[in-house]
Coordinates of C-alpha atoms in Angstrom, one line a residue:
X1 CA 51.7 -36.9 17.1
X2 CA 48.8 -35.1 18.2
X3 CA 47.6 -33.2 15.3
X4 CA 46.6 -29.2 15.7
X5 CA 43.8 -28.0 14.4
X6 CA 44.5 -25.1 11.9
X7 CA 41.5 -22.2 13.1
X8 CA 39.4 -21.1 10.5
X9 CA 40.5 -18.2 8.7
X10 CA 38.0 -15.9 9.0
X11 CA 36.0 -14.7 5.7
X12 CA 35.8 -11.4 6.1
X13 CA 38.9 -9.6 5.2
X14 CA 37.9 -6.1 6.2
X15 CA 35.3 -4.6 7.8
X16 CA 34.8 -1.5 7.9
X17 CA 32.2 1.3 8.9
X18 CA 31.7 3.7 6.8
X19 CA 28.4 7.1 6.0
X20 CA 26.3 6.6 3.0
X21 CA 25.3 9.9 2.2
X22 CA 21.6 10.5 1.1
X23 CA 20.2 13.4 -1.7
X24 CA 19.6 15.8 1.4
X25 CA 22.9 15.0 2.8
X26 CA 21.9 13.1 5.5
X27 CA 24.1 10.4 6.6
X28 CA 23.4 5.9 6.9
X29 CA 25.7 4.1 9.4
X30 CA 26.8 1.4 7.3
X31 CA 28.4 -1.5 8.0
X32 CA 31.1 -2.7 5.0
X33 CA 32.5 -6.2 4.9
X34 CA 34.4 -7.2 2.6
X35 CA 35.6 -10.7 0.9
X36 CA 39.8 -12.1 0.5
X37 CA 40.8 -10.8 -3.1
X38 CA 40.7 -8.4 -5.6
X39 CA 37.0 -7.8 -6.6
X40 CA 35.3 -6.0 -7.7
X41 CA 32.0 -8.2 -6.5
X42 CA 28.2 -8.1 -6.8
X43 CA 26.7 -6.8 -3.6
X44 CA 24.5 -7.9 -1.1
X45 CA 21.7 -5.1 1.3
X46 CA 20.1 -5.2 3.9
X47 CA 17.8 -2.6 5.6
X48 CA 15.9 -2.1 8.8
X49 CA 15.5 -0.1 11.9
X50 CA 16.9 -2.2 14.2
X51 CA 20.5 -2.5 14.3
X52 CA 22.5 -3.8 12.3
X53 CA 24.8 -4.9 13.7
X54 CA 23.1 -7.7 15.0
X55 CA 23.3 -9.3 11.5
X56 CA 26.9 -10.0 12.3
X57 CA 26.7 -12.7 14.6
X58 CA 22.6 -13.0 15.5
X59 CA 21.0 -12.7 11.7
X60 CA 18.6 -14.4 9.5
X61 CA 21.2 -15.5 7.0
X62 CA 24.7 -16.3 8.0
X63 CA 26.6 -13.1 6.6
X64 CA 30.2 -14.6 6.8
X65 CA 28.6 -17.4 4.4
X66 CA 27.6 -14.9 2.3
X67 CA 30.8 -13.1 2.3
X68 CA 32.7 -16.2 2.2
X69 CA 30.9 -17.0 -1.0
X70 CA 32.1 -13.6 -2.8
X71 CA 30.2 -11.2 -1.7
X72 CA 30.4 -7.6 -0.8
X73 CA 27.7 -7.3 2.2
X74 CA 26.2 -4.2 3.4
X75 CA 24.3 -4.1 6.4
X76 CA 22.6 -0.2 7.1
X77 CA 20.4 1.3 9.5
X78 CA 17.9 3.4 8.0
X79 CA 17.3 6.3 9.1
X80 CA 16.7 7.8 12.0
X81 CA 18.1 4.8 13.8
X82 CA 20.3 3.2 15.9
X83 CA 23.9 4.5 13.8
X84 CA 22.3 6.4 11.3
X85 CA 21.4 10.9 10.6
X86 CA 18.2 11.7 11.0
X87 CA 14.6 11.0 12.0
X88 CA 12.7 7.6 11.2
X89 CA 9.4 8.1 9.5
X90 CA 8.7 4.4 9.4
X91 CA 7.3 3.1 5.6
X92 CA 7.6 6.6 4.1
X93 CA 11.3 7.5 4.4
X94 CA 12.2 4.5 2.1
X95 CA 11.9 4.5 -1.0
X96 CA 14.3 7.6 -1.9
X97 CA 16.6 6.2 0.8
X98 CA 16.3 3.1 -0.5
X99 CA 17.2 4.0 -3.9
X100 CA 20.1 6.3 -3.1
X101 CA 21.9 3.7 -0.6
X102 CA 21.6 1.5 -4.1
X103 CA 22.8 4.2 -6.4
X104 CA 25.7 4.7 -3.7
X105 CA 26.6 1.1 -3.2
X106 CA 26.5 0.1 -6.3
X107 CA 29.3 2.9 -7.5
X108 CA 31.7 2.3 -4.9
X109 CA 35.2 0.6 -6.6
X110 CA 35.1 -2.5 -4.1
X111 CA 31.9 -3.2 -6.0
X112 CA 30.8 -4.1 -9.5
X113 CA 27.5 -2.4 -10.3
X114 CA 25.0 -5.3 -9.4
X115 CA 22.9 -5.6 -6.1
X116 CA 21.2 -7.9 -4.7
X117 CA 19.1 -7.2 -1.0
X118 CA 17.7 -9.4 1.6
X119 CA 15.8 -9.2 5.4
X120 CA 12.7 -10.5 7.0
X121 CA 9.7 -7.8 7.7
X122 CA 11.2 -4.8 7.9
X123 CA 14.1 -5.3 5.8
X124 CA 11.5 -6.9 3.2
X125 CA 9.4 -3.8 2.8
X126 CA 12.8 -1.6 2.6
X127 CA 14.2 -3.8 -0.6
X128 CA 10.8 -3.2 -3.3
X129 CA 10.7 0.7 -2.0
X130 CA 14.3 0.3 -3.0
X131 CA 13.1 -1.1 -6.6
X132 CA 9.9 0.9 -7.0
X133 CA 12.0 4.9 -5.8
X134 CA 14.0 3.9 -9.1
X135 CA 16.9 1.1 -8.4
X136 CA 18.7 -0.1 -12.1
X137 CA 21.6 -1.3 -10.2
X138 CA 19.2 -3.9 -7.7
X139 CA 19.3 -7.2 -10.2
X140 CA 17.3 -9.7 -6.6
X141 CA 15.4 -9.5 -4.1
X142 CA 14.7 -11.9 -1.5
X143 CA 12.3 -10.8 1.1
X144 CA 11.3 -12.6 4.4
X145 CA 7.7 -12.7 6.6
X146 CA 6.9 -9.6 4.6
X147 CA 4.4 -6.8 4.5
X148 CA 5.4 -5.6 2.1
X149 CA 2.4 -5.6 -0.3
X150 CA -0.8 -4.0 1.5
X151 CA -0.7 -2.3 5.5
X152 CA -4.4 -3.9 5.6
X153 CA -4.1 -8.0 5.4
X154 CA -1.8 -8.3 8.5
X155 CA 0.2 -5.5 8.6
X156 CA -2.2 -3.0 10.4
X157 CA -5.4 -4.0 9.3
X158 CA -7.2 -7.6 8.7
X159 CA -10.5 -7.5 7.4
X160 CA -11.5 -4.2 8.5
X161 CA -10.1 -5.4 12.1
X162 CA -7.2 -3.1 13.5
X163 CA -3.4 -5.4 14.3
X164 CA -3.7 -3.8 17.8
X165 CA -1.9 -6.1 19.5
X166 CA 1.2 -6.2 17.2
X167 CA 1.2 -3.1 16.5
X168 CA 1.3 -2.1 19.9
X169 CA 4.0 -4.6 19.9
X170 CA 6.7 -3.0 17.5
X171 CA 6.1 0.5 18.3
X172 CA 6.4 -0.5 22.1
X173 CA 8.9 -2.5 22.1
X174 CA 10.5 -2.4 18.4
X175 CA 11.3 1.6 18.2
X176 CA 10.4 2.9 21.4
X177 CA 13.4 2.4 23.3
X178 CA 16.0 4.0 20.1
X179 CA 13.0 6.6 19.7
X180 CA 13.5 7.5 23.4
X181 CA 17.1 7.5 23.4
X182 CA 17.7 9.9 20.3
X183 CA 15.4 12.6 22.1
X184 CA 17.9 16.2 22.2
X185 CA 17.2 16.6 26.0
X186 CA 17.3 15.0 29.1
X187 CA 14.2 16.1 30.5
X188 CA 12.6 14.9 26.8
X189 CA 13.9 11.1 27.1
X190 CA 12.2 10.9 30.9
X191 CA 8.7 12.3 29.7
X192 CA 8.8 9.7 27.4
X193 CA 10.6 6.9 29.6
X194 CA 7.7 7.7 32.1
X195 CA 5.7 7.5 28.6
X196 CA 7.5 4.2 28.1
X197 CA 6.3 2.8 31.4
X198 CA 2.6 3.3 31.5
X199 CA 2.5 1.9 28.6
X200 CA 4.0 -1.1 30.2
X201 CA 1.3 -1.1 32.4
X202 CA -1.4 -1.0 30.2
X203 CA 0.5 -4.0 28.1
X204 CA 0.7 -5.8 31.6
X205 CA -2.6 -5.3 32.9
X206 CA -4.9 -5.5 29.8
X207 CA -6.3 -1.5 28.7
X208 CA -4.1 -1.3 26.1
X209 CA -6.0 -3.3 24.2
X210 CA -9.3 -4.0 25.8
X211 CA -12.3 -2.1 24.2
X212 CA -12.3 1.3 23.5
X213 CA -8.7 1.0 24.1
X214 CA -7.9 2.5 20.0
X215 CA -9.7 5.9 20.7
X216 CA -9.0 6.0 24.8
X217 CA -6.2 8.4 24.5
X218 CA -3.6 7.2 27.2
X219 CA -1.0 9.7 27.3
X220 CA 1.8 6.9 25.6
X221 CA 5.5 7.5 24.1
X222 CA 5.7 8.8 20.5
X223 CA 6.2 5.6 19.1
X224 CA 3.3 3.9 20.0
X225 CA 0.9 7.5 19.5
X226 CA 2.4 7.5 16.2
X227 CA 0.9 2.9 15.7
X228 CA -2.1 3.6 17.6
X229 CA -3.2 7.1 14.8
X230 CA -2.6 4.9 11.7
X231 CA -5.1 2.3 12.9
X232 CA -7.6 5.0 13.4
X233 CA -6.8 6.6 9.7
X234 CA -9.6 5.2 7.2
X235 CA -9.2 2.1 5.3
X236 CA -8.5 4.2 1.9
X237 CA -6.2 6.0 4.2
X238 CA -3.6 7.6 1.2
X239 CA -0.7 6.9 4.6
X240 CA -2.0 3.1 4.4
X241 CA 0.1 3.1 1.0
X242 CA 3.2 4.9 1.6
X243 CA 5.8 2.3 1.6
X244 CA 3.5 -0.4 0.4
X245 CA 3.0 -2.2 -3.3
X246 CA -0.4 -2.8 -3.5
X247 CA -1.0 -0.6 -6.7
X248 CA 3.0 -0.9 -8.7
X249 CA 3.4 -4.9 -8.3
X250 CA 3.8 -4.6 -12.2
X251 CA 7.1 -2.5 -11.2
X252 CA 8.3 -5.4 -10.0
X253 CA 10.7 -6.7 -13.1
X254 CA 13.1 -8.4 -11.0
X255 CA 13.2 -11.7 -10.3
X256 CA 11.8 -12.4 -6.8
X257 CA 12.8 -15.2 -4.0
X258 CA 9.9 -15.3 -1.2
X259 CA 10.3 -16.8 2.2
X260 CA 7.1 -17.4 5.3
X261 CA 6.1 -19.2 7.9
X262 CA 2.7 -20.8 7.9
X263 CA 2.7 -19.1 11.8
X264 CA 4.1 -15.3 10.6
X265 CA 1.8 -12.6 11.3
X266 CA 2.1 -11.5 7.1
X267 CA 1.8 -15.2 5.6
X268 CA -1.0 -13.9 3.8
X269 CA 0.4 -11.3 2.4
X270 CA 3.6 -13.4 1.4
X271 CA 1.3 -15.4 -0.5
X272 CA -1.1 -12.5 -2.4
X273 CA 2.5 -10.9 -3.3
X274 CA 4.2 -14.7 -4.8
X275 CA 0.3 -15.0 -6.2
X276 CA 0.3 -11.5 -8.1
X277 CA 4.1 -12.1 -9.4
X278 CA 3.1 -15.4 -10.2
X279 CA 0.5 -13.7 -12.6
X280 CA 3.1 -11.0 -13.6
X281 CA 5.1 -13.4 -15.4
X282 CA 2.7 -15.2 -16.8
X283 CA 1.2 -12.2 -18.2
X284 CA 4.9 -10.5 -19.5
X285 CA 7.0 -13.2 -19.8
X286 CA 9.8 -11.8 -16.7
X287 CA 10.8 -14.1 -14.2
X288 CA 8.8 -15.5 -12.3
X289 CA 8.7 -15.5 -8.7
X290 CA 10.3 -18.5 -6.1
X291 CA 8.7 -19.5 -2.7
X292 CA 9.8 -21.0 0.2
X293 CA 7.8 -21.4 3.3
X294 CA 8.3 -23.5 6.8
X295 CA 6.2 -24.0 9.3
X296 CA 8.0 -20.9 11.1
X297 CA 6.5 -18.2 13.2
X298 CA 7.4 -14.2 12.5
X299 CA 11.1 -14.6 14.7
X300 CA 11.2 -18.6 15.5
X301 CA 12.3 -20.7 12.9
X302 CA 13.4 -23.6 14.5
X303 CA 9.9 -25.8 14.2
X304 CA 8.8 -26.3 17.3
X305 CA 6.1 -23.8 18.5
X306 CA 3.5 -24.1 21.5
X307 CA 4.5 -27.1 21.9
X308 CA 4.6 -28.9 19.6
X309 CA 7.9 -29.8 16.8
X310 CA 7.3 -30.6 13.3
X311 CA 10.2 -32.8 13.1
X312 CA 13.8 -32.9 12.8
X313 CA 13.6 -31.6 9.5
X314 CA 11.4 -28.1 9.5
X315 CA 14.4 -26.3 11.4
X316 CA 16.2 -23.2 9.3
X317 CA 19.0 -25.2 9.7
X318 CA 18.2 -28.5 8.3
X319 CA 16.3 -26.2 5.2
X320 CA 20.4 -23.9 5.5
X321 CA 18.6 -21.0 4.1
X322 CA 21.8 -19.4 4.0
X323 CA 22.6 -21.6 1.6
X324 CA 19.2 -22.0 -1.1
X325 CA 19.8 -18.3 -0.6
X326 CA 23.2 -18.1 -2.3
X327 CA 22.4 -20.9 -4.5
X328 CA 19.4 -18.5 -5.8
X329 CA 21.8 -15.3 -5.7
X330 CA 24.6 -16.7 -7.7
X331 CA 21.5 -18.2 -10.5
X332 CA 20.2 -14.6 -10.6
X333 CA 23.0 -11.7 -10.0
X334 CA 25.9 -14.7 -11.6
X335 CA 23.4 -16.7 -14.5
X336 CA 24.2 -20.5 -12.4
X337 CA 21.4 -22.8 -13.2
X338 CA 18.5 -22.7 -11.2
X339 CA 18.7 -26.0 -9.1
X340 CA 15.5 -26.5 -7.2
X341 CA 12.0 -25.6 -8.6
X342 CA 9.9 -22.8 -7.7
X343 CA 8.0 -23.8 -4.7
X344 CA 9.1 -25.4 -1.2
X345 CA 6.5 -25.5 1.3
X346 CA 6.6 -27.4 4.6
X347 CA 3.7 -29.9 4.8
X348 CA 2.6 -29.9 8.1
X349 CA 0.4 -33.2 10.0
X350 CA 3.0 -35.2 7.6
X351 CA 6.1 -33.4 8.6
X352 CA 8.0 -33.0 5.5
X353 CA 9.0 -30.9 2.7
X354 CA 7.0 -31.0 -0.5
X355 CA 8.2 -29.5 -4.5
X356 CA 6.0 -28.4 -6.4
X357 CA 6.4 -25.9 -9.8
X358 CA 3.2 -23.6 -8.4
X359 CA 0.8 -22.8 -5.0
X360 CA -1.5 -24.4 -4.7
X361 CA -0.4 -27.3 -6.6
X362 CA -1.7 -28.1 -10.4
X363 CA -3.8 -30.6 -8.7
X364 CA -5.3 -28.8 -6.1
X365 CA -9.2 -29.0 -6.3
X366 CA -11.7 -26.5 -4.0
X367 CA -13.9 -28.6 -1.1
X368 CA -16.5 -27.1 0.7
X369 CA -17.8 -28.4 4.2
X370 CA -21.1 -27.0 5.4
X371 CA -22.0 -26.0 8.7
X372 CA -24.6 -28.3 9.9
X373 CA -26.7 -27.2 13.0
X374 CA -26.2 -30.3 15.2
X375 CA -22.5 -29.2 15.0
X376 CA -21.4 -31.3 12.1
X377 CA -19.2 -30.2 8.9
X378 CA -20.7 -32.6 6.4
X379 CA -20.0 -31.9 2.7
X380 CA -23.3 -31.3 2.0
X381 CA -26.0 -28.5 3.5
X382 CA -28.1 -30.1 5.8
X383 CA -31.5 -29.0 7.6
X384 CA -31.7 -25.0 8.9
X385 CA -31.5 -23.1 12.4
X386 CA -29.0 -21.6 14.1
X387 CA -26.4 -21.1 16.7
X388 CA -26.3 -18.2 18.8
X389 CA -23.1 -16.9 21.1
X390 CA -23.2 -14.4 23.2
X391 CA -20.7 -11.2 22.2
X392 CA -19.3 -9.4 24.8
X393 CA -17.3 -6.4 24.3
X394 CA -15.9 -6.3 28.0
X395 CA -14.5 -9.5 28.1
X396 CA -13.4 -10.9 24.9
X397 CA -11.8 -14.0 23.7
X398 CA -8.3 -14.2 24.3
X399 CA -5.7 -15.0 20.9
X400 CA -4.1 -18.1 21.6
X401 CA -1.1 -19.0 19.0
X402 CA -2.0 -18.4 15.1
X403 CA 0.4 -16.5 12.9
X404 CA 1.0 -13.7 15.5
X405 CA 3.5 -11.0 16.5
X406 CA 2.5 -10.1 19.9
X407 CA 4.1 -9.6 23.5
X408 CA 4.0 -12.8 26.3
X409 CA 2.3 -15.2 26.9
X410 CA 0.6 -14.6 23.8
X411 CA 3.0 -16.8 21.4
X412 CA 2.4 -17.5 17.9
X413 CA 1.8 -20.9 16.6
X414 CA 0.0 -24.3 16.3
X415 CA -1.4 -23.8 19.9
X416 CA -3.5 -25.4 21.9
X417 CA -7.4 -24.3 21.6
X418 CA -9.1 -26.4 24.1
X419 CA -9.0 -24.3 26.5
X420 CA -11.0 -21.1 24.4
X421 CA -13.5 -23.5 22.5
X422 CA -14.8 -24.3 26.5
X423 CA -15.8 -21.1 26.8
X424 CA -19.7 -20.4 26.0
X425 CA -18.9 -17.5 22.9
X426 CA -17.2 -19.8 20.8
X427 CA -19.3 -22.1 18.9
X428 CA -17.7 -25.0 17.0
X429 CA -18.5 -27.6 13.8
X430 CA -16.4 -30.6 13.7
X431 CA -16.3 -33.7 11.0
X432 CA -16.3 -37.4 12.8
X433 CA -12.4 -39.0 13.1
X434 CA -11.0 -39.4 9.3
X435 CA -10.5 -42.8 7.6
X436 CA -8.1 -41.0 5.3
X437 CA -5.8 -39.0 5.5
X438 CA -7.1 -35.3 4.1
X439 CA -4.6 -32.8 2.9
X440 CA -4.8 -28.7 2.7
X441 CA -2.6 -27.3 0.6
X442 CA -3.4 -23.7 -0.4
X443 CA -6.6 -21.4 0.4
X444 CA -8.2 -21.8 3.3
X445 CA -11.8 -19.6 3.8
X446 CA -15.0 -19.4 5.5
X447 CA -19.2 -17.7 4.5
X448 CA -20.4 -17.1 7.1
X449 CA -24.0 -16.5 7.7
X450 CA -25.3 -14.2 10.4
X451 CA -27.5 -11.6 12.2
X452 CA -27.1 -9.1 15.2
X453 CA -29.0 -7.7 17.8
X454 CA -26.0 -5.0 17.3
X455 CA -25.5 -2.7 14.1
X456 CA -21.9 -4.6 13.8
X457 CA -20.7 -7.8 14.5
X458 CA -16.7 -8.7 14.4
X459 CA -16.1 -12.6 12.8
X460 CA -13.3 -14.8 13.6
X461 CA -13.2 -18.0 12.3
X462 CA -10.1 -20.6 13.2
X463 CA -9.3 -24.1 11.6
X464 CA -7.9 -26.2 13.7
X465 CA -6.6 -29.8 14.1
X466 CA -8.4 -32.1 16.4
X467 CA -6.3 -34.7 17.6
X468 CA -7.2 -38.4 19.3
X469 CA -6.4 -37.2 22.6
X470 CA -8.6 -34.3 22.3
X471 CA -6.0 -31.3 22.0
X472 CA -7.0 -28.6 19.4
X473 CA -4.3 -27.4 17.4
X474 CA -5.2 -24.6 15.0
X475 CA -3.7 -24.4 11.5
X476 CA -4.8 -21.4 10.1
X477 CA -6.9 -18.0 11.4
X478 CA -9.2 -15.2 10.1
X479 CA -11.4 -12.1 10.7
X480 CA -14.3 -9.8 9.6
X481 CA -15.9 -6.8 10.8
X482 CA -19.0 -7.1 10.0
X483 CA -19.5 -3.3 8.8
X484 CA -16.1 -4.3 6.4
X485 CA -18.0 -6.6 4.6
X486 CA -17.5 -4.7 1.2
X487 CA -14.3 -3.3 1.7
X488 CA -11.2 -4.9 -0.3
X489 CA -8.9 -6.8 2.8
X490 CA -5.6 -6.0 0.6
X491 CA -6.8 -2.9 -0.9
X492 CA -8.9 -1.1 1.5
X493 CA -11.2 0.1 -1.8
X494 CA -15.2 0.0 -0.5
X495 CA -17.7 1.5 1.1
X496 CA -18.5 0.7 4.5
X497 CA -21.6 0.1 6.6
X498 CA -23.5 -0.3 9.3
X499 CA -25.8 -4.3 9.9
X500 CA -29.1 -3.9 10.2
X501 CA -30.1 -5.9 13.5
X502 CA -32.2 -8.6 12.5
X503 CA -31.4 -8.9 9.4
X504 CA -28.9 -11.6 7.7
X505 CA -25.4 -11.3 5.8
X506 CA -23.3 -12.9 4.1
X507 CA -19.3 -12.4 4.8
X508 CA -16.7 -13.7 4.3
X509 CA -13.1 -14.5 6.0
X510 CA -10.5 -15.0 4.7
X511 CA -8.0 -17.5 6.2
X512 CA -4.6 -16.9 3.8
X513 CA -4.0 -20.8 3.0
X514 CA -1.8 -23.6 4.5
X515 CA -0.6 -26.9 3.2
X516 CA -1.2 -29.1 6.6
X517 CA -2.5 -33.4 6.7
X518 CA -5.0 -34.4 8.7
X519 CA -4.4 -37.9 9.9
X520 CA -6.5 -40.8 10.1
X521 CA -8.3 -40.7 13.1
X522 CA -8.3 -36.7 13.5
X523 CA -10.8 -34.7 13.3
X524 CA -11.8 -31.0 10.7
X525 CA -12.7 -28.6 13.9
X526 CA -13.6 -25.2 12.2
X527 CA -14.6 -22.4 15.9
X528 CA -15.9 -19.4 14.9
X529 CA -15.8 -16.7 17.6
X530 CA -16.7 -13.0 17.8
X531 CA -13.6 -11.4 19.3
X532 CA -9.7 -12.2 19.8
X533 CA -7.1 -10.2 22.1
X534 CA -4.7 -8.8 22.1
X535 CA -4.7 -9.5 18.2
X536 CA -7.2 -7.6 16.8
X537 CA -9.4 -4.2 18.6
X538 CA -12.3 -5.5 20.4
X539 CA -15.1 -4.2 18.7
X540 CA -18.3 -2.6 20.5
X541 CA -20.7 -4.9 18.3
X542 CA -21.4 -0.8 17.1
X543 CA -21.6 0.9 14.2
X544 CA -19.4 3.3 13.8
X545 CA -18.8 5.8 11.0
X546 CA -15.0 6.4 9.9
X547 CA -12.7 8.5 12.7
X548 CA -16.3 8.0 15.1
X549 CA -15.8 6.1 18.7
X550 CA -19.3 4.0 19.6
X551 CA -19.8 2.6 22.9
X552 CA -19.7 -1.2 23.8
X553 CA -22.9 -2.7 23.5
X554 CA -22.9 -6.7 24.6
X555 CA -25.0 -9.0 21.7
X556 CA -26.2 -11.3 19.9
X557 CA -24.1 -13.4 16.8
X558 CA -26.7 -16.5 15.1
X559 CA -24.8 -17.8 13.0
X560 CA -27.4 -20.1 10.3
X561 CA -27.1 -23.1 8.8
X562 CA -29.0 -25.2 6.6
X563 CA -29.7 -24.9 2.0
X564 CA -30.4 -21.2 2.7
X565 CA -28.4 -20.1 4.7
X566 CA -25.3 -22.5 4.1
X567 CA -22.1 -21.2 6.4
X568 CA -19.3 -23.4 5.0
X569 CA -15.9 -23.5 5.4
X570 CA -13.6 -23.5 1.7
X571 CA -10.3 -25.5 1.6
X572 CA -8.2 -26.8 -1.3
X573 CA -7.0 -29.7 -1.0
X574 CA -5.4 -32.5 -3.0
X575 CA -5.7 -35.7 -3.3
X576 CA -2.5 -36.3 -2.2
X577 CA 0.7 -34.8 -1.2
X578 CA 3.2 -34.2 -4.5

């Protein structure tokens, strides 16, 4: 007798589309997915500006599995987006709105009064904003790929340099289309569509991100104008603090599960937030954060990027992020015992997961590799001298992979840098072939001693893994603008000032962190360049005070080396993987 398979019952007993009222009367579209049974249940909420109906079938987590586990799931469009009323004011609106949404959800008869939140990118910002807005029912946060800590470390700026490319990508491609459809008249919509088409042409030709583009005054659509206006704000502007928790991490007293990607544009703030919350937990005895970091980009969790496959265990599916989150929510909201170490990171090169109590691991030690005049990376400084490159703003070094969030053809990931390294404005240093594996697990940085003929300079540093076949794949990178050398890259505090031509300066560049094993036969390689476009605003080599623009000039930069001027790479290494 043939066996007839029975269809799997839908775990969602009921789907409701309801309006969440805010304190000012604005109503937000909210989808409620109810489990089978009588309830009430703990609720899980996500809020973002990207049309939450997409979460039902193609979300960061599998919402049906959340419902099947006995959670009331709420999906909400933020103010001014898709099915919600109001005017969208990114970041600034989310504290009050998020607090109202949590209070409304926790008071519903289907909810038992406790709420957890999850979500990636902007949907991570909304979690911390709701907590800071005053949401006592909010008991757990699970932010992924999060810029919530600071606007100055990968969100709008990096090392004092505007993140022009990702700002264009987000405002033009993710925000503008819905914003245009919401305009009240056909005439306004048509005018904005023409501006949108002009922005698209400018991105295609490169005009949108060439030298001086930030101050060109193009007639872009409203969302793009908003983003460019923020990039023209001083680094210490209060606008950069709106919705961010950089000065308020002490207020985060609930358990937090952080998820990041080694090639995510927000890796830096994700890990810095982890460090700050961990220190807070040690000081107060409160809940310690948990951390998961995979070989992922901002929007690709497949474990394959830039032509490199990290193996069958690298994908989010293999990790089963939904199950991981469910176990954590069950522990936090229902009192189950946690079942895994607090940190789980993917060790690239070795291509396997490592579980540890903290990141970096407690046995990590610092390693300094010095740049030598001969082009080597050595354990001790030697000789003296400098290597020169010419920075021509009219011909910037192109972005090639890395932790980026851009538009085609500028993808993220461990891209081969061979073509970029062949440029005369990129200088490189490397070790000899390694005889034993070297595992970097923690912070990556560089100290560059620089002399320039200009009054400003951008210093881009890349750490690469040079394979035996000659491919040179980026592992981590960073940038620092010379005029912002004294500015804290996370808080924005500190003064800017010009460089004096011919004078040597020590410039520190943060390459964030990694977990990567350089295998025997491979080489550790460092590249230094004056730009990376369209990722970062192309510097002009001339200093300009806040709000001003200085015309670009060609300048010669000299990277000094030797015992007196020890330019060097800084690594956290472990003797052997845990």
